[in-house]
Amino acid sequence: MKITDGDAFSRSIGVPFFSPLITKKDKQAVLKALESPLLTDGPILREFENAFAKFAGAKFAIGVSNATSALHLTIKSAGIGNGDEVIIPDMTFVATASSVLLSGATPVLADINDDLNISVKSIEKSITSKTKAILPVHFAGKPCNMTDIGRIAKKNNLIVIEDCAHAIGSKYNKRHVGTFGSAGCFSFYPTKNITSIEGGMITTNSGKIAKYISTLRNHGILKSLKERYTHGKPWDYDVLEPGYNYRLDEIRSALGLSQLERINKLNSDRKRAFEYYNSKLDNVKGISTPKIQRDSTEAFHLYIIKIKKDYKISRDALFRKMLSQGIRTSVHYKPLHKFTVFKKKAKIYDKLDNSEMTYKEVISLPFYPQISRIQQDQVIECIV
Ligand SMILES: *Cc1c(COP(=O)(O)O)cnc(C)c1O
């Protein structure tokens, strides 16, 4: 089989790893936004921000160009920069670590638990006099233990910033993630639980952080477009420090808003597909399936199993077997300590044994809200 770019998401192969779902209503919302006089940083963005703040139970939500810029601005908003250290999990997408480096600070890589979330014990071993923040990632939509992380942060006078890229709709103790720390950063990249194609959101309960981020995402300009055009001279604004163009335009905001309206359905469809995989794979020798906490609300972003030593073939052999049958899988993620840039620029104070071992075992199966039973059965057939 010839493999080309974009094949992994293509509808023409056996089972794609992921498949986007843009409805007729989404398309209509985008077309309508194209007719608005303000094509960027306008009323549809405000509407998306208000709807997201309400959805997450946060006082403020600020839309930005993606989750990497969300993390970058959030870290900067905490005054974190040169010489400071930020503790992150070793197993996450590279953007978590890159955003720390972009702010001038140093990422410190901590080990993970069996559930793929950052280990609280490892966080404790990674704290130094330079540590300023803990940056947990709610991996695959499973909330981190925010009680323990909050306790350690308080004890050591540290800030908590949440990477919620996988966790749109995940709650910990009935409270939405992204509201425990000083801020939460969400992604609307196509594979995430809702998409604006590119896009991100920051949730916070701090008016000060919200104001700082809103300013910096728009070139550091202190006045909003509305303020500039309704009072006084539009050109007469000030800038206190160099800002960025991290804006979210009206077209993307319209798509995000339209998708947000059906997030609960999208996540419950994910849950159903998740439970179906579990029901068929739970008892397969050598396979470890992901556990669902009772009564929890989760985003179920990825479906990840672990291939143990007593499974009939290796993880890589299973990956190749599935690929040969047109079933696309992946590994989330190659640990950060294996990347050239982080080998040079990140710090490690604890052993990363669990991350190292987990990397050899995990495989992410095809998973998206509209995956069919037939497709899931094809995947299951290949594994059992
Ligand atoms: C997707 C992702 C990001 C980055 O999101 P973008 O919107 O693509 O910038 C950051 N962290 C994690 C854990 C992610 O999965």
Short mmCIF file of C-alpha atoms and ligand atoms in Angstrom, two decimals:
data_model
loop_
_atom_site.label_atom_id
_atom_site.label_comp_id
_atom_site.label_asym_id
_atom_site.label_seq_id
_atom_site.Cartn_x
_atom_site.Cartn_y
_atom_site.Cartn_z
CA MET A 1 0.00 0.00 0.00
CA LYS A 2 1.31 3.41 -0.97
CA ILE A 3 1.29 5.87 1.92
CA THR A 4 0.86 9.55 1.19
CA ASP A 5 0.53 12.76 3.20
CA GLY A 6 -2.72 13.04 5.09
CA ASP A 7 -3.52 9.36 4.63
CA ALA A 8 -3.85 8.86 8.36
CA PHE A 9 -6.95 11.08 8.36
CA SER A 10 -8.24 9.99 4.97
CA ARG A 11 -11.70 8.53 4.66
CA SER A 12 -10.68 6.25 1.81
CA ILE A 13 -8.58 3.81 3.83
CA GLY A 14 -9.71 1.02 6.18
CA VAL A 15 -9.89 2.88 9.47
CA PRO A 16 -8.35 6.36 9.73
CA PHE A 17 -6.74 7.38 13.02
CA PHE A 18 -8.96 10.42 13.19
CA SER A 19 -11.68 11.90 11.03
CA PRO A 20 -12.94 15.48 11.30
CA LEU A 21 -16.64 16.23 11.61
CA ILE A 22 -17.77 19.55 10.15
CA THR A 23 -21.57 19.79 9.93
CA LYS A 24 -23.81 21.80 7.65
CA LYS A 25 -24.54 24.12 10.57
CA ASP A 26 -20.79 24.67 11.10
CA LYS A 27 -20.40 25.61 7.44
CA GLN A 28 -23.32 28.05 7.59
CA ALA A 29 -21.80 29.73 10.67
CA VAL A 30 -18.49 30.17 8.85
CA LEU A 31 -20.16 31.63 5.75
CA LYS A 32 -22.11 34.07 7.88
CA ALA A 33 -18.92 35.19 9.66
CA LEU A 34 -17.33 35.93 6.28
CA GLU A 35 -19.96 38.63 5.79
CA SER A 36 -19.22 40.44 9.06
CA PRO A 37 -17.50 43.83 8.78
CA LEU A 38 -14.90 42.96 11.44
CA LEU A 39 -13.20 39.82 10.18
CA THR A 40 -11.01 39.42 13.24
CA ASP A 41 -11.12 40.30 16.95
CA GLY A 42 -14.81 41.13 16.78
CA PRO A 43 -18.22 40.24 18.25
CA ILE A 44 -18.19 36.54 17.27
CA LEU A 45 -14.93 36.05 19.18
CA ARG A 46 -16.53 37.76 22.22
CA GLU A 47 -19.52 35.45 21.90
CA PHE A 48 -17.25 32.38 21.67
CA GLU A 49 -15.26 33.60 24.70
CA ASN A 50 -18.42 34.18 26.75
CA ALA A 51 -19.86 30.79 25.81
CA PHE A 52 -16.57 29.04 26.64
CA ALA A 53 -16.24 30.84 30.01
CA LYS A 54 -19.76 29.74 30.89
CA PHE A 55 -19.12 26.18 29.71
CA ALA A 56 -15.93 25.89 31.79
CA GLY A 57 -17.29 27.79 34.79
CA ALA A 58 -14.51 30.38 34.61
CA LYS A 59 -14.88 34.15 35.08
CA PHE A 60 -12.93 34.90 31.90
CA ALA A 61 -12.05 33.15 28.65
CA ILE A 62 -9.67 34.70 26.13
CA GLY A 63 -9.48 33.31 22.60
CA VAL A 64 -6.08 33.06 20.92
CA SER A 65 -4.56 31.63 17.76
CA ASN A 66 -3.75 28.19 19.23
CA ALA A 67 -2.94 26.43 22.51
CA THR A 68 0.80 26.98 22.13
CA SER A 69 0.27 30.75 22.11
CA ALA A 70 -2.20 30.27 24.99
CA LEU A 71 0.50 28.53 27.06
CA HIS A 72 3.14 31.08 26.05
CA LEU A 73 1.01 34.07 27.12
CA THR A 74 -0.17 32.37 30.30
CA ILE A 75 3.40 31.59 31.39
CA LYS A 76 4.42 35.19 30.64
CA SER A 77 1.38 36.52 32.51
CA ALA A 78 2.75 34.84 35.65
CA GLY A 79 5.97 36.85 35.31
CA ILE A 80 7.90 33.64 34.57
CA GLY A 81 11.03 34.06 32.45
CA ASN A 82 14.82 33.73 32.41
CA GLY A 83 16.27 31.64 35.22
CA ASP A 84 12.89 30.24 36.32
CA GLU A 85 11.89 26.58 36.21
CA VAL A 86 8.52 25.10 35.29
CA ILE A 87 7.72 21.45 36.08
CA ILE A 88 5.96 19.60 33.25
CA PRO A 89 5.35 15.89 32.50
CA ASP A 90 7.97 14.08 30.39
CA MET A 91 5.17 12.57 28.35
CA THR A 92 3.23 15.28 26.53
CA PHE A 93 3.12 17.02 23.18
CA VAL A 94 6.26 19.09 22.48
CA ALA A 95 4.27 22.37 22.64
CA THR A 96 3.99 22.09 26.45
CA ALA A 97 7.77 22.27 26.76
CA SER A 98 8.37 24.67 23.86
CA SER A 99 6.03 27.26 25.35
CA VAL A 100 8.10 27.23 28.56
CA LEU A 101 11.27 27.78 26.51
CA LEU A 102 9.58 30.54 24.47
CA SER A 103 8.95 32.44 27.71
CA GLY A 104 12.66 32.21 28.55
CA ALA A 105 12.21 29.71 31.40
CA THR A 106 13.48 26.12 31.70
CA PRO A 107 11.16 23.11 31.53
CA VAL A 108 11.82 20.46 34.19
CA LEU A 109 10.66 17.00 33.12
CA ALA A 110 8.82 14.91 35.72
CA ASP A 111 7.79 11.26 35.54
CA ILE A 112 4.24 10.04 34.96
CA ASN A 113 1.78 7.64 36.64
CA ASP A 114 0.18 4.52 35.19
CA ASP A 115 -2.74 6.71 34.00
CA LEU A 116 -0.23 8.77 31.93
CA ASN A 117 -0.71 11.90 34.06
CA ILE A 118 2.17 13.68 35.82
CA SER A 119 3.32 11.94 39.00
CA VAL A 120 2.81 13.99 42.14
CA LYS A 121 5.77 12.24 43.81
CA SER A 122 7.97 13.17 40.87
CA ILE A 123 6.80 16.79 41.02
CA GLU A 124 7.94 16.90 44.64
CA LYS A 125 11.37 15.55 43.69
CA SER A 126 11.69 18.16 40.92
CA ILE A 127 11.18 21.29 43.03
CA THR A 128 14.22 23.55 43.46
CA SER A 129 14.74 27.13 44.62
CA LYS A 130 14.19 28.19 41.00
CA THR A 131 10.81 26.49 40.52
CA LYS A 132 8.02 28.96 39.76
CA ALA A 133 5.20 26.80 38.42
CA ILE A 134 3.74 23.34 37.94
CA LEU A 135 2.22 22.76 34.49
CA PRO A 136 0.17 19.53 34.52
CA VAL A 137 -1.40 18.11 31.34
CA HIS A 138 -4.79 16.40 31.67
CA PHE A 139 -3.64 13.53 29.49
CA ALA A 140 -6.16 12.06 27.04
CA GLY A 141 -8.84 14.00 28.93
CA LYS A 142 -8.24 12.31 32.28
CA PRO A 143 -8.02 14.99 34.96
CA CYS A 144 -4.83 15.12 37.04
CA ASN A 145 -5.11 14.90 40.80
CA MET A 146 -5.68 18.61 41.34
CA THR A 147 -6.09 18.20 45.11
CA ASP A 148 -2.53 16.92 45.55
CA ILE A 149 -1.05 19.26 42.94
CA GLY A 150 -2.81 22.22 44.58
CA ARG A 151 -1.49 21.18 47.99
CA ILE A 152 2.14 20.93 46.79
CA ALA A 153 1.84 24.21 44.93
CA LYS A 154 0.53 25.98 48.01
CA LYS A 155 3.17 24.48 50.29
CA ASN A 156 5.98 25.59 47.96
CA ASN A 157 4.44 28.88 46.85
CA LEU A 158 4.15 27.80 43.20
CA ILE A 159 1.74 28.78 40.43
CA VAL A 160 -0.32 26.10 38.66
CA ILE A 161 -1.01 26.42 34.93
CA GLU A 162 -3.13 23.69 33.33
CA ASP A 163 -2.57 22.30 29.83
CA CYS A 164 -6.16 21.37 28.96
CA ALA A 165 -5.54 20.70 25.24
CA HIS A 166 -7.00 17.17 25.61
CA ALA A 167 -9.62 18.07 28.15
CA ILE A 168 -12.53 20.09 26.72
CA GLY A 169 -15.34 18.89 28.99
CA SER A 170 -13.22 17.13 31.65
CA LYS A 171 -14.17 17.69 35.27
CA TYR A 172 -12.33 16.95 38.49
CA ASN A 173 -14.61 16.76 41.53
CA LYS A 174 -17.42 18.19 39.39
CA ARG A 175 -15.38 21.29 38.52
CA HIS A 176 -14.10 21.87 34.98
CA VAL A 177 -10.34 21.61 34.50
CA GLY A 178 -8.66 24.90 33.70
CA THR A 179 -10.22 26.53 36.77
CA PHE A 180 -7.94 25.03 39.43
CA GLY A 181 -4.71 26.85 38.67
CA SER A 182 -4.14 30.47 37.75
CA ALA A 183 -5.20 29.63 34.17
CA GLY A 184 -6.08 26.78 31.80
CA CYS A 185 -5.05 26.48 28.14
CA PHE A 186 -7.29 24.75 25.58
CA SER A 187 -6.69 23.77 21.94
CA PHE A 188 -9.10 23.67 19.01
CA TYR A 189 -6.69 21.93 16.60
CA PRO A 190 -8.61 19.58 14.22
CA THR A 191 -7.98 16.42 16.27
CA LYS A 192 -9.09 17.98 19.58
CA ASN A 193 -12.60 17.49 21.02
CA ILE A 194 -13.93 20.57 19.22
CA THR A 195 -12.15 22.41 16.44
CA SER A 196 -11.87 25.90 15.04
CA ILE A 197 -9.18 24.39 12.73
CA GLU A 198 -6.50 26.46 14.45
CA GLY A 199 -7.43 28.11 17.73
CA GLY A 200 -7.00 28.18 21.48
CA MET A 201 -8.61 29.51 24.65
CA ILE A 202 -7.36 30.56 28.05
CA THR A 203 -9.65 30.30 31.07
CA THR A 204 -8.91 32.25 34.25
CA ASN A 205 -10.67 33.73 37.24
CA SER A 206 -8.15 36.57 37.46
CA GLY A 207 -9.15 39.86 35.85
CA LYS A 208 -5.49 40.90 35.88
CA ILE A 209 -4.34 37.85 33.91
CA ALA A 210 -7.27 38.20 31.50
CA LYS A 211 -6.40 41.85 30.81
CA TYR A 212 -2.69 41.11 30.34
CA ILE A 213 -3.35 38.24 27.93
CA SER A 214 -5.99 40.18 25.94
CA THR A 215 -3.47 42.98 25.47
CA LEU A 216 -0.48 40.82 24.56
CA ARG A 217 -2.40 38.72 22.03
CA ASN A 218 -3.08 41.95 20.12
CA HIS A 219 0.40 43.53 19.72
CA GLY A 220 0.37 44.79 23.30
CA ILE A 221 -2.11 47.52 22.33
CA LEU A 222 -3.79 48.70 25.53
CA LYS A 223 -7.10 49.77 23.94
CA SER A 224 -9.59 47.51 22.19
CA LEU A 225 -10.67 48.24 18.63
CA LYS A 226 -14.05 49.26 19.97
CA GLU A 227 -12.53 51.71 22.45
CA ARG A 228 -10.30 53.17 19.74
CA TYR A 229 -13.13 53.78 17.31
CA THR A 230 -15.85 54.93 19.68
CA HIS A 231 -13.88 57.36 21.87
CA GLY A 232 -11.21 59.77 20.65
CA LYS A 233 -8.52 59.17 18.05
CA PRO A 234 -8.20 55.56 16.83
CA TRP A 235 -4.43 55.85 16.39
CA ASP A 236 -3.77 57.19 19.84
CA TYR A 237 -2.93 54.06 21.81
CA ASP A 238 0.06 53.00 23.87
CA VAL A 239 2.18 49.83 24.08
CA LEU A 240 4.08 48.91 27.26
CA GLU A 241 5.97 45.84 26.07
CA PRO A 242 6.35 44.00 22.75
CA GLY A 243 3.22 41.99 22.04
CA TYR A 244 2.27 39.26 19.62
CA ASN A 245 -0.32 38.70 16.95
CA TYR A 246 -2.01 35.72 18.61
CA ARG A 247 -5.55 36.75 17.64
CA LEU A 248 -8.41 34.40 16.84
CA ASP A 249 -10.34 35.57 13.78
CA GLU A 250 -14.12 35.73 13.38
CA ILE A 251 -14.35 32.78 10.98
CA ARG A 252 -12.55 30.45 13.36
CA SER A 253 -14.53 31.82 16.29
CA ALA A 254 -17.78 31.08 14.43
CA LEU A 255 -16.70 27.49 13.77
CA GLY A 256 -15.54 27.01 17.37
CA LEU A 257 -18.77 28.47 18.75
CA SER A 258 -20.87 26.27 16.49
CA GLN A 259 -18.93 23.16 17.58
CA LEU A 260 -19.06 24.12 21.26
CA GLU A 261 -22.84 23.96 21.08
CA ARG A 262 -22.63 20.19 20.59
CA ILE A 263 -19.64 19.37 22.83
CA ASN A 264 -21.73 17.25 25.20
CA LYS A 265 -22.98 15.06 22.35
CA LEU A 266 -19.48 14.80 20.85
CA ASN A 267 -18.04 13.74 24.21
CA SER A 268 -20.82 11.25 24.95
CA ASP A 269 -20.27 9.68 21.50
CA ARG A 270 -16.58 9.42 22.40
CA LYS A 271 -17.51 7.81 25.70
CA ARG A 272 -19.68 5.22 23.95
CA ALA A 273 -16.87 4.29 21.54
CA PHE A 274 -14.41 4.18 24.47
CA GLU A 275 -16.63 1.82 26.45
CA TYR A 276 -17.14 -0.41 23.43
CA TYR A 277 -13.37 -0.83 22.93
CA ASN A 278 -13.03 -1.55 26.65
CA SER A 279 -15.81 -4.15 26.63
CA LYS A 280 -14.06 -6.11 23.86
CA LEU A 281 -10.43 -5.62 24.93
CA ASP A 282 -10.65 -5.75 28.76
CA ASN A 283 -10.06 -9.50 28.89
CA VAL A 284 -7.49 -9.91 26.15
CA LYS A 285 -4.30 -11.43 27.56
CA GLY A 286 -1.41 -8.98 27.57
CA ILE A 287 -3.56 -5.90 26.88
CA SER A 288 -4.13 -3.25 29.51
CA THR A 289 -7.16 -1.05 28.82
CA PRO A 290 -7.74 2.49 30.13
CA LYS A 291 -9.86 2.72 33.28
CA ILE A 292 -12.91 4.95 33.53
CA GLN A 293 -13.47 6.52 36.93
CA ARG A 294 -17.01 6.09 38.17
CA ASP A 295 -19.20 9.20 38.04
CA SER A 296 -16.47 11.19 36.33
CA THR A 297 -17.00 13.57 33.44
CA GLU A 298 -14.16 13.20 30.98
CA ALA A 299 -13.38 14.42 27.49
CA PHE A 300 -12.16 10.94 26.33
CA HIS A 301 -9.74 12.54 23.92
CA LEU A 302 -7.67 9.45 23.00
CA TYR A 303 -8.13 5.71 23.37
CA ILE A 304 -4.80 4.27 24.51
CA ILE A 305 -4.03 0.65 25.39
CA LYS A 306 -0.80 -0.82 26.77
CA ILE A 307 0.82 -3.86 25.18
CA LYS A 308 2.35 -5.92 27.99
CA LYS A 309 5.09 -8.55 27.73
CA ASP A 310 2.62 -11.45 27.69
CA TYR A 311 0.78 -10.19 24.59
CA LYS A 312 1.40 -12.41 21.55
CA ILE A 313 3.40 -9.81 19.60
CA SER A 314 5.32 -6.61 20.38
CA ARG A 315 3.76 -3.13 20.29
CA ASP A 316 5.67 -2.25 17.13
CA ALA A 317 4.64 -5.52 15.47
CA LEU A 318 1.00 -4.75 16.31
CA PHE A 319 1.41 -1.26 14.84
CA ARG A 320 2.77 -2.79 11.59
CA LYS A 321 0.07 -5.46 11.47
CA MET A 322 -2.66 -2.84 11.78
CA LEU A 323 -1.02 -0.56 9.22
CA SER A 324 -0.89 -3.45 6.72
CA GLN A 325 -4.67 -3.78 7.12
CA GLY A 326 -5.27 -0.07 6.61
CA ILE A 327 -5.82 0.65 10.31
CA ARG A 328 -4.01 3.80 11.39
CA THR A 329 -2.70 4.03 14.94
CA SER A 330 -0.15 6.22 16.72
CA VAL A 331 1.82 6.62 19.94
CA HIS A 332 1.15 9.52 22.32
CA TYR A 333 3.89 10.52 22.83
CA LYS A 334 7.59 10.04 22.32
CA PRO A 335 8.87 11.33 25.71
CA LEU A 336 10.33 14.84 25.71
CA HIS A 337 13.72 13.72 27.05
CA LYS A 338 14.33 11.96 23.72
CA PHE A 339 14.13 15.17 21.62
CA THR A 340 17.35 16.96 20.69
CA VAL A 341 16.09 20.39 21.77
CA PHE A 342 14.92 19.25 25.21
CA LYS A 343 18.04 17.12 25.78
CA LYS A 344 19.91 20.40 25.50
CA LYS A 345 17.49 22.76 27.22
CA ALA A 346 15.29 20.88 29.71
CA LYS A 347 16.31 19.72 33.18
CA ILE A 348 15.64 16.39 34.87
CA TYR A 349 15.96 15.87 38.63
CA ASP A 350 14.06 12.59 38.99
CA LYS A 351 14.22 9.22 37.22
CA LEU A 352 11.80 9.00 34.28
CA ASP A 353 11.36 5.21 34.52
CA ASN A 354 7.61 5.07 34.10
CA SER A 355 7.66 7.42 31.14
CA GLU A 356 10.40 5.31 29.52
CA MET A 357 8.50 2.05 30.08
CA THR A 358 5.10 3.47 29.09
CA TYR A 359 6.53 4.76 25.81
CA LYS A 360 7.38 1.17 24.83
CA GLU A 361 3.91 -0.13 25.72
CA VAL A 362 1.31 2.38 24.54
CA ILE A 363 -0.58 2.51 21.29
CA SER A 364 -3.45 4.90 20.44
CA LEU A 365 -6.26 3.28 18.46
CA PRO A 366 -8.49 4.98 15.85
CA PHE A 367 -10.87 7.14 17.86
CA TYR A 368 -13.36 9.93 17.08
CA PRO A 369 -17.02 10.62 17.91
CA GLN A 370 -18.47 9.25 14.67
CA ILE A 371 -16.35 6.06 14.49
CA SER A 372 -18.67 3.22 13.49
CA ARG A 373 -19.12 -0.16 15.17
CA ILE A 374 -17.92 -1.78 11.94
CA GLN A 375 -14.70 0.23 12.07
CA GLN A 376 -14.19 -0.51 15.77
CA ASP A 377 -14.82 -4.22 15.15
CA GLN A 378 -12.18 -4.18 12.42
CA VAL A 379 -9.67 -2.74 14.91
CA ILE A 380 -10.70 -5.16 17.66
CA GLU A 381 -10.48 -8.15 15.30
CA CYS A 382 -6.89 -7.23 14.56
CA ILE A 383 -5.94 -7.19 18.26
CA VAL A 384 -7.78 -10.13 19.87
C1 LIG B 1 -2.43 19.92 20.81
C2 LIG B 1 -1.67 20.17 22.05
C3 LIG B 1 -1.05 21.40 22.32
C4 LIG B 1 -0.92 22.48 21.29
O1 LIG B 1 -2.09 22.86 20.72
P1 LIG B 1 -2.07 23.82 19.41
O2 LIG B 1 -3.44 24.41 19.43
O3 LIG B 1 -1.83 22.92 18.24
O4 LIG B 1 -1.01 24.83 19.58
C5 LIG B 1 -0.47 21.59 23.56
N1 LIG B 1 -0.46 20.61 24.48
C6 LIG B 1 -1.00 19.41 24.25
C7 LIG B 1 -0.97 18.38 25.33
C8 LIG B 1 -1.60 19.14 23.02
O5 LIG B 1 -2.11 17.93 22.79
#
